[in-house]
Amino acid sequence: MHFDELIGHLGQHTVDGLSKGAIYALIALGYTLVYGVLRLINFAHSEVFMVGTFAVLILWNQLGVENNPPVGQAILFLVLGLVVAAAASGGTALALERVAYRPLRRKNAPPLIFLITAIGLSLVFVELFGQVLPKLLGGALPDVFGRPRQIVGMPTIIQQETLFTIGNTAITNIQLIVFIAAVAMMALLDWFINRTRYGRGVRAVAQNPETAALMGVNQERVIMLIFVLGGIMAGAAALLWSMRFGFTQNSIGFVLGLKAFTAAVLGGIGNLRGALLGGLFLGIVEVYGATLFASNWEDVIAFVVLIVVLMFRPTGLLGESLGRARA
């Protein structure tokens, strides 16, 4: 155990964990929105994030983006990346709901069927991007699909530099951008759910679908809305991931999706602010654990912490459901 390393650089590890956890939190919002309304664990949401990373990669590839472009171009590429990733992930999430989940709801399928369907969809997308698309588009997009199932690098849009130092803690521009952007997106979503007319409809359906229908709330539109919102958050996370880590792969969503789901459960699944808290907490715990033990223990530590927290707080750290969120 490396206690000296952890304590001696506690601030640095905390900053690293916050920037990593912010991405987990954005992805976790998709899980918590869908569960809050439908009581459905959408395990295919991890591949919605994966689609967003490939959308960013394809966009930058087609624009001919190179490493370290000028500031003006970098901002333009990031904005375009956000729009394209959000559209791709949001559209994918909506398509999943319309094609797969909606027919099951109409047939009153049991929850287990939804769960199996979600896992099946996840595997379909992994193979689609790992095997089918490389065969179809490998010649047209060799830098994206030329190496099936392999990690694909992305251009460096913003060179990582230290902005300022507090004690022995260096805070970089990438860390600051990722954290501020993620928190801003989550704050905007929280405001939308709690302060707008559409958000009231979401909370009404989450709390009591039958009564909401009697009051004139269109349940199908609400369900479509939460899938699109969750997809947009996953798309934003995909852009931030591309900035911070700079690579993607057809199976990239698997472990990240499990960790984001863990973050949602830690915070209290069905609770938007709980997803934020759970994501940040999980990111910090992962970095602390990797420093204290070894980096290959990172994933194990995350799930051990989940088990320990749920032993004492079965509903998560906050535990308030989406339907009971206060306006």
Short mmCIF file of C-alpha atoms in Angstrom, two decimals:
data_model
loop_
_atom_site.label_atom_id
_atom_site.label_comp_id
_atom_site.label_asym_id
_atom_site.label_seq_id
_atom_site.Cartn_x
_atom_site.Cartn_y
_atom_site.Cartn_z
CA MET A 1 0.00 0.00 0.00
CA HIS A 2 1.25 3.45 -0.93
CA PHE A 3 -0.11 5.60 1.90
CA ASP A 4 2.66 8.15 1.54
CA GLU A 5 1.89 8.66 -2.15
CA LEU A 6 -1.84 9.05 -1.46
CA ILE A 7 -1.47 11.48 1.45
CA GLY A 8 1.41 13.40 -0.08
CA HIS A 9 -0.54 14.11 -3.30
CA LEU A 10 -4.08 13.98 -1.94
CA GLY A 11 -5.13 17.20 -3.64
CA GLN A 12 -3.86 16.08 -7.04
CA HIS A 13 -5.61 12.73 -6.78
CA THR A 14 -8.83 14.47 -5.74
CA VAL A 15 -8.75 16.77 -8.76
CA ASP A 16 -8.06 13.81 -11.06
CA GLY A 17 -10.96 11.91 -9.50
CA LEU A 18 -13.39 14.82 -9.85
CA SER A 19 -12.68 15.26 -13.56
CA LYS A 20 -13.06 11.52 -14.13
CA GLY A 21 -16.17 11.26 -11.96
CA ALA A 22 -17.84 14.14 -13.81
CA ILE A 23 -17.92 12.00 -16.96
CA TYR A 24 -19.37 9.06 -15.00
CA ALA A 25 -22.05 11.38 -13.62
CA LEU A 26 -23.14 12.59 -17.07
CA ILE A 27 -23.57 9.02 -18.30
CA ALA A 28 -25.33 8.06 -15.05
CA LEU A 29 -28.03 10.65 -15.72
CA GLY A 30 -29.35 8.49 -18.57
CA TYR A 31 -29.74 5.50 -16.26
CA THR A 32 -31.41 7.51 -13.53
CA LEU A 33 -33.87 9.30 -15.86
CA VAL A 34 -35.11 6.08 -17.44
CA TYR A 35 -35.31 4.24 -14.14
CA GLY A 36 -37.06 7.15 -12.46
CA VAL A 37 -39.90 7.06 -14.99
CA LEU A 38 -40.08 3.47 -16.24
CA ARG A 39 -38.35 1.50 -13.46
CA LEU A 40 -36.20 0.10 -16.25
CA ILE A 41 -32.44 -0.51 -16.14
CA ASN A 42 -31.40 0.46 -19.67
CA PHE A 43 -28.10 -1.38 -19.98
CA ALA A 44 -27.94 -0.40 -23.65
CA HIS A 45 -27.28 3.17 -22.50
CA SER A 46 -23.54 2.40 -22.35
CA GLU A 47 -23.58 1.89 -26.13
CA VAL A 48 -25.44 5.18 -26.57
CA PHE A 49 -22.29 6.76 -25.10
CA MET A 50 -20.11 4.66 -27.41
CA VAL A 51 -22.04 5.90 -30.46
CA GLY A 52 -21.35 9.46 -29.32
CA THR A 53 -17.60 8.86 -29.21
CA PHE A 54 -17.64 7.45 -32.74
CA ALA A 55 -19.75 10.38 -33.93
CA VAL A 56 -17.09 12.77 -32.61
CA LEU A 57 -14.32 10.71 -34.20
CA ILE A 58 -16.03 10.56 -37.60
CA LEU A 59 -16.77 14.30 -37.55
CA TRP A 60 -13.21 15.26 -36.72
CA ASN A 61 -11.90 12.76 -39.25
CA GLN A 62 -14.06 14.18 -42.04
CA LEU A 63 -13.11 17.75 -41.13
CA GLY A 64 -9.45 16.81 -41.29
CA VAL A 65 -8.77 17.91 -37.72
CA GLU A 66 -5.12 17.77 -36.74
CA ASN A 67 -3.44 17.95 -33.35
CA ASN A 68 -3.38 21.31 -31.57
CA PRO A 69 -5.36 23.50 -33.97
CA PRO A 70 -5.57 27.29 -33.38
CA VAL A 71 -7.84 28.41 -30.53
CA GLY A 72 -10.66 29.60 -32.77
CA GLN A 73 -10.72 26.37 -34.74
CA ALA A 74 -10.46 24.30 -31.57
CA ILE A 75 -13.55 25.97 -30.12
CA LEU A 76 -15.44 25.43 -33.39
CA PHE A 77 -14.46 21.76 -33.50
CA LEU A 78 -15.56 21.26 -29.89
CA VAL A 79 -18.92 22.96 -30.45
CA LEU A 80 -19.54 20.93 -33.60
CA GLY A 81 -18.45 17.81 -31.75
CA LEU A 82 -20.91 18.49 -28.96
CA VAL A 83 -23.79 19.06 -31.38
CA VAL A 84 -23.02 15.95 -33.45
CA ALA A 85 -22.39 13.70 -30.43
CA ALA A 86 -25.56 14.88 -28.68
CA ALA A 87 -27.59 14.37 -31.86
CA ALA A 88 -26.12 10.92 -32.52
CA SER A 89 -26.51 9.69 -28.94
CA GLY A 90 -29.93 11.28 -28.48
CA GLY A 91 -31.14 9.83 -31.77
CA THR A 92 -29.77 6.40 -30.89
CA ALA A 93 -31.47 6.45 -27.49
CA LEU A 94 -34.77 7.49 -29.07
CA ALA A 95 -34.49 4.76 -31.71
CA LEU A 96 -33.86 2.15 -29.01
CA GLU A 97 -36.97 3.25 -27.16
CA ARG A 98 -39.20 3.34 -30.24
CA VAL A 99 -37.97 0.10 -31.85
CA ALA A 100 -37.32 -2.12 -28.83
CA TYR A 101 -38.91 -0.89 -25.62
CA ARG A 102 -42.17 0.60 -26.87
CA PRO A 103 -43.48 -2.70 -28.35
CA LEU A 104 -42.63 -4.45 -25.09
CA ARG A 105 -44.55 -1.84 -23.07
CA ARG A 106 -47.59 -2.22 -25.30
CA LYS A 107 -47.54 -5.97 -24.67
CA ASN A 108 -47.09 -5.44 -20.90
CA ALA A 109 -43.92 -7.51 -20.95
CA PRO A 110 -42.47 -8.40 -17.52
CA PRO A 111 -39.40 -6.47 -16.26
CA LEU A 112 -37.09 -9.41 -16.92
CA ILE A 113 -37.86 -9.21 -20.66
CA PHE A 114 -36.90 -5.52 -20.69
CA LEU A 115 -33.63 -6.35 -18.95
CA ILE A 116 -32.78 -9.15 -21.40
CA THR A 117 -33.67 -6.89 -24.32
CA ALA A 118 -31.41 -4.12 -23.01
CA ILE A 119 -28.46 -6.51 -22.65
CA GLY A 120 -29.13 -7.91 -26.13
CA LEU A 121 -29.22 -4.43 -27.66
CA SER A 122 -25.94 -3.62 -25.98
CA LEU A 123 -24.28 -6.65 -27.55
CA VAL A 124 -25.78 -5.82 -30.95
CA PHE A 125 -24.24 -2.34 -30.91
CA VAL A 126 -20.86 -3.65 -29.78
CA GLU A 127 -20.78 -6.08 -32.70
CA LEU A 128 -22.22 -3.51 -35.12
CA PHE A 129 -19.32 -1.12 -34.47
CA GLY A 130 -16.77 -3.88 -34.01
CA GLN A 131 -17.49 -6.04 -37.03
CA VAL A 132 -20.31 -4.89 -39.33
CA LEU A 133 -19.44 -1.22 -39.85
CA PRO A 134 -15.70 -1.93 -40.36
CA LYS A 135 -16.63 -4.29 -43.23
CA LEU A 136 -19.03 -1.76 -44.75
CA LEU A 137 -17.09 1.47 -44.13
CA GLY A 138 -13.51 0.30 -43.61
CA GLY A 139 -12.52 1.47 -47.08
CA ALA A 140 -14.28 4.83 -46.89
CA LEU A 141 -13.23 5.61 -43.30
CA PRO A 142 -9.95 3.72 -42.76
CA ASP A 143 -8.88 5.95 -39.85
CA VAL A 144 -12.11 5.12 -38.01
CA PHE A 145 -13.06 1.56 -39.01
CA GLY A 146 -9.82 0.35 -40.57
CA ARG A 147 -8.86 -1.74 -37.53
CA PRO A 148 -11.90 -3.69 -36.28
CA ARG A 149 -12.25 -3.98 -32.51
CA GLN A 150 -9.04 -2.03 -31.94
CA ILE A 151 -8.58 1.15 -29.94
CA VAL A 152 -8.76 4.19 -32.23
CA GLY A 153 -6.99 7.40 -31.28
CA MET A 154 -8.43 10.88 -31.68
CA PRO A 155 -6.70 14.18 -32.48
CA THR A 156 -5.71 16.40 -29.57
CA ILE A 157 -7.97 19.44 -29.85
CA ILE A 158 -6.64 21.20 -26.75
CA GLN A 159 -3.14 20.60 -25.49
CA GLN A 160 -3.19 19.81 -21.78
CA GLU A 161 -1.44 22.54 -19.81
CA THR A 162 -1.28 23.48 -16.14
CA LEU A 163 -3.40 26.58 -15.50
CA PHE A 164 -2.48 27.12 -11.87
CA THR A 165 -1.09 25.32 -8.86
CA ILE A 166 -2.43 25.19 -5.31
CA GLY A 167 0.27 23.83 -3.03
CA ASN A 168 1.46 20.69 -4.81
CA THR A 169 -1.83 20.30 -6.73
CA ALA A 170 -1.65 21.22 -10.41
CA ILE A 171 -4.97 21.91 -12.16
CA THR A 172 -4.91 21.60 -15.93
CA ASN A 173 -7.10 23.26 -18.53
CA ILE A 174 -8.60 19.90 -19.60
CA GLN A 175 -9.57 18.98 -16.04
CA LEU A 176 -11.19 22.36 -15.49
CA ILE A 177 -13.09 22.29 -18.78
CA VAL A 178 -14.36 18.75 -18.21
CA PHE A 179 -15.52 19.43 -14.66
CA ILE A 180 -17.17 22.80 -15.36
CA ALA A 181 -18.85 21.59 -18.55
CA ALA A 182 -20.20 18.44 -16.88
CA VAL A 183 -21.54 20.30 -13.84
CA ALA A 184 -23.11 22.96 -16.10
CA MET A 185 -24.87 20.29 -18.19
CA MET A 186 -26.18 18.57 -15.07
CA ALA A 187 -27.34 21.87 -13.57
CA LEU A 188 -29.19 22.65 -16.81
CA LEU A 189 -30.89 19.26 -16.78
CA ASP A 190 -31.82 19.66 -13.10
CA TRP A 191 -33.35 23.06 -13.86
CA PHE A 192 -35.25 21.62 -16.83
CA ILE A 193 -36.74 18.77 -14.80
CA ASN A 194 -37.62 20.88 -11.78
CA ARG A 195 -38.60 24.22 -13.28
CA THR A 196 -40.20 23.73 -16.69
CA ARG A 197 -43.56 22.51 -17.88
CA TYR A 198 -42.04 19.48 -19.60
CA GLY A 199 -40.08 18.69 -16.45
CA ARG A 200 -43.28 18.73 -14.41
CA GLY A 201 -44.70 16.21 -16.85
CA VAL A 202 -41.68 13.96 -16.33
CA ARG A 203 -42.03 14.14 -12.56
CA ALA A 204 -45.77 13.53 -12.75
CA VAL A 205 -45.34 10.37 -14.83
CA ALA A 206 -42.53 9.20 -12.55
CA GLN A 207 -44.69 9.62 -9.48
CA ASN A 208 -48.02 8.25 -10.77
CA PRO A 209 -48.48 7.47 -14.50
CA GLU A 210 -52.22 6.82 -14.24
CA THR A 211 -53.00 10.09 -12.46
CA ALA A 212 -50.69 11.98 -14.82
CA ALA A 213 -52.62 10.56 -17.80
CA LEU A 214 -55.92 11.69 -16.25
CA MET A 215 -54.44 15.18 -15.90
CA GLY A 216 -53.64 15.28 -19.61
CA VAL A 217 -49.93 14.37 -19.55
CA ASN A 218 -48.91 12.42 -22.66
CA GLN A 219 -46.93 9.52 -21.25
CA GLU A 220 -45.43 8.47 -24.57
CA ARG A 221 -44.01 11.94 -25.16
CA VAL A 222 -42.54 11.98 -21.68
CA ILE A 223 -40.85 8.63 -22.25
CA MET A 224 -39.44 9.82 -25.57
CA LEU A 225 -38.20 12.98 -23.85
CA ILE A 226 -36.31 11.18 -21.08
CA PHE A 227 -34.57 8.89 -23.55
CA VAL A 228 -33.52 11.86 -25.69
CA LEU A 229 -32.33 13.82 -22.64
CA GLY A 230 -30.34 10.85 -21.37
CA GLY A 231 -28.84 10.41 -24.83
CA ILE A 232 -27.85 14.07 -25.02
CA MET A 233 -26.08 13.80 -21.67
CA ALA A 234 -24.26 10.69 -22.91
CA GLY A 235 -23.26 12.58 -26.06
CA ALA A 236 -21.84 15.41 -23.97
CA ALA A 237 -19.94 12.84 -21.91
CA ALA A 238 -18.60 11.34 -25.15
CA LEU A 239 -17.15 14.70 -26.20
CA LEU A 240 -15.56 15.26 -22.78
CA TRP A 241 -14.14 11.72 -22.86
CA SER A 242 -12.68 12.41 -26.30
CA MET A 243 -11.04 15.57 -24.97
CA ARG A 244 -9.64 14.02 -21.81
CA PHE A 245 -8.66 10.53 -22.93
CA GLY A 246 -8.56 10.81 -26.72
CA PHE A 247 -9.55 7.32 -27.86
CA THR A 248 -12.55 5.09 -28.46
CA GLN A 249 -13.38 1.46 -29.22
CA ASN A 250 -16.47 -0.59 -29.99
CA SER A 251 -16.46 -2.04 -26.45
CA ILE A 252 -15.59 1.20 -24.67
CA GLY A 253 -19.07 1.55 -23.21
CA PHE A 254 -19.08 -1.75 -21.32
CA VAL A 255 -16.97 -0.91 -18.28
CA LEU A 256 -17.85 2.79 -18.39
CA GLY A 257 -21.53 1.90 -18.48
CA LEU A 258 -21.18 -0.36 -15.45
CA LYS A 259 -19.35 2.38 -13.57
CA ALA A 260 -21.96 4.99 -14.54
CA PHE A 261 -24.71 2.63 -13.40
CA THR A 262 -22.76 2.13 -10.17
CA ALA A 263 -22.60 5.92 -9.76
CA ALA A 264 -26.37 6.18 -10.27
CA VAL A 265 -27.00 3.48 -7.64
CA LEU A 266 -24.50 5.04 -5.23
CA GLY A 267 -26.24 8.40 -5.39
CA GLY A 268 -29.74 6.93 -5.37
CA ILE A 269 -30.99 5.73 -8.74
CA GLY A 270 -33.86 7.88 -9.92
CA ASN A 271 -32.28 10.97 -8.35
CA LEU A 272 -30.58 13.46 -10.68
CA ARG A 273 -28.49 15.12 -7.99
CA GLY A 274 -27.67 11.70 -6.63
CA ALA A 275 -26.19 10.77 -10.02
CA LEU A 276 -23.90 13.81 -9.80
CA LEU A 277 -22.85 12.99 -6.24
CA GLY A 278 -22.40 9.29 -7.02
CA GLY A 279 -20.31 9.98 -10.12
CA LEU A 280 -17.96 12.40 -8.38
CA PHE A 281 -17.67 10.13 -5.35
CA LEU A 282 -16.92 7.09 -7.53
CA GLY A 283 -14.28 8.96 -9.53
CA ILE A 284 -12.47 10.07 -6.39
CA VAL A 285 -12.64 6.60 -4.80
CA GLU A 286 -11.26 5.00 -7.97
CA VAL A 287 -8.26 7.31 -8.12
CA TYR A 288 -7.59 6.96 -4.40
CA GLY A 289 -7.80 3.17 -4.67
CA ALA A 290 -5.56 2.99 -7.74
CA THR A 291 -2.97 5.09 -5.91
CA LEU A 292 -3.22 3.18 -2.65
CA PHE A 293 -3.08 -0.31 -4.17
CA ALA A 294 -2.44 -0.50 -7.91
CA SER A 295 -4.14 0.69 -11.09
CA ASN A 296 -5.37 -2.81 -11.97
CA TRP A 297 -7.43 -2.78 -8.74
CA GLU A 298 -9.33 0.32 -9.84
CA ASP A 299 -12.46 -1.45 -11.11
CA VAL A 300 -12.59 -3.85 -8.17
CA ILE A 301 -12.44 -1.01 -5.65
CA ALA A 302 -15.31 0.83 -7.34
CA PHE A 303 -17.69 -2.12 -6.98
CA VAL A 304 -16.53 -2.98 -3.45
CA VAL A 305 -17.38 0.58 -2.41
CA LEU A 306 -20.82 0.17 -4.01
CA ILE A 307 -21.50 -2.95 -1.95
CA VAL A 308 -20.33 -1.32 1.27
CA VAL A 309 -22.43 1.82 0.73
CA LEU A 310 -25.56 -0.18 -0.11
CA MET A 311 -25.12 -2.30 3.02
CA PHE A 312 -25.69 0.83 5.12
CA ARG A 313 -27.70 2.94 2.64
CA PRO A 314 -29.76 0.58 0.43
CA THR A 315 -31.40 3.53 -1.34
CA GLY A 316 -28.07 5.22 -2.09
CA LEU A 317 -26.51 8.35 -0.64
CA LEU A 318 -29.53 10.57 -1.39
CA GLY A 319 -32.20 8.05 -2.31
CA GLU A 320 -34.97 10.47 -3.35
CA SER A 321 -36.91 9.33 -6.39
CA LEU A 322 -37.39 11.43 -9.50
CA GLY A 323 -41.14 11.60 -8.95
CA ARG A 324 -40.70 13.15 -5.53
CA ALA A 325 -38.09 15.72 -6.55
CA ARG A 326 -39.12 19.13 -5.35
CA ALA A 327 -39.86 21.94 -7.76
#
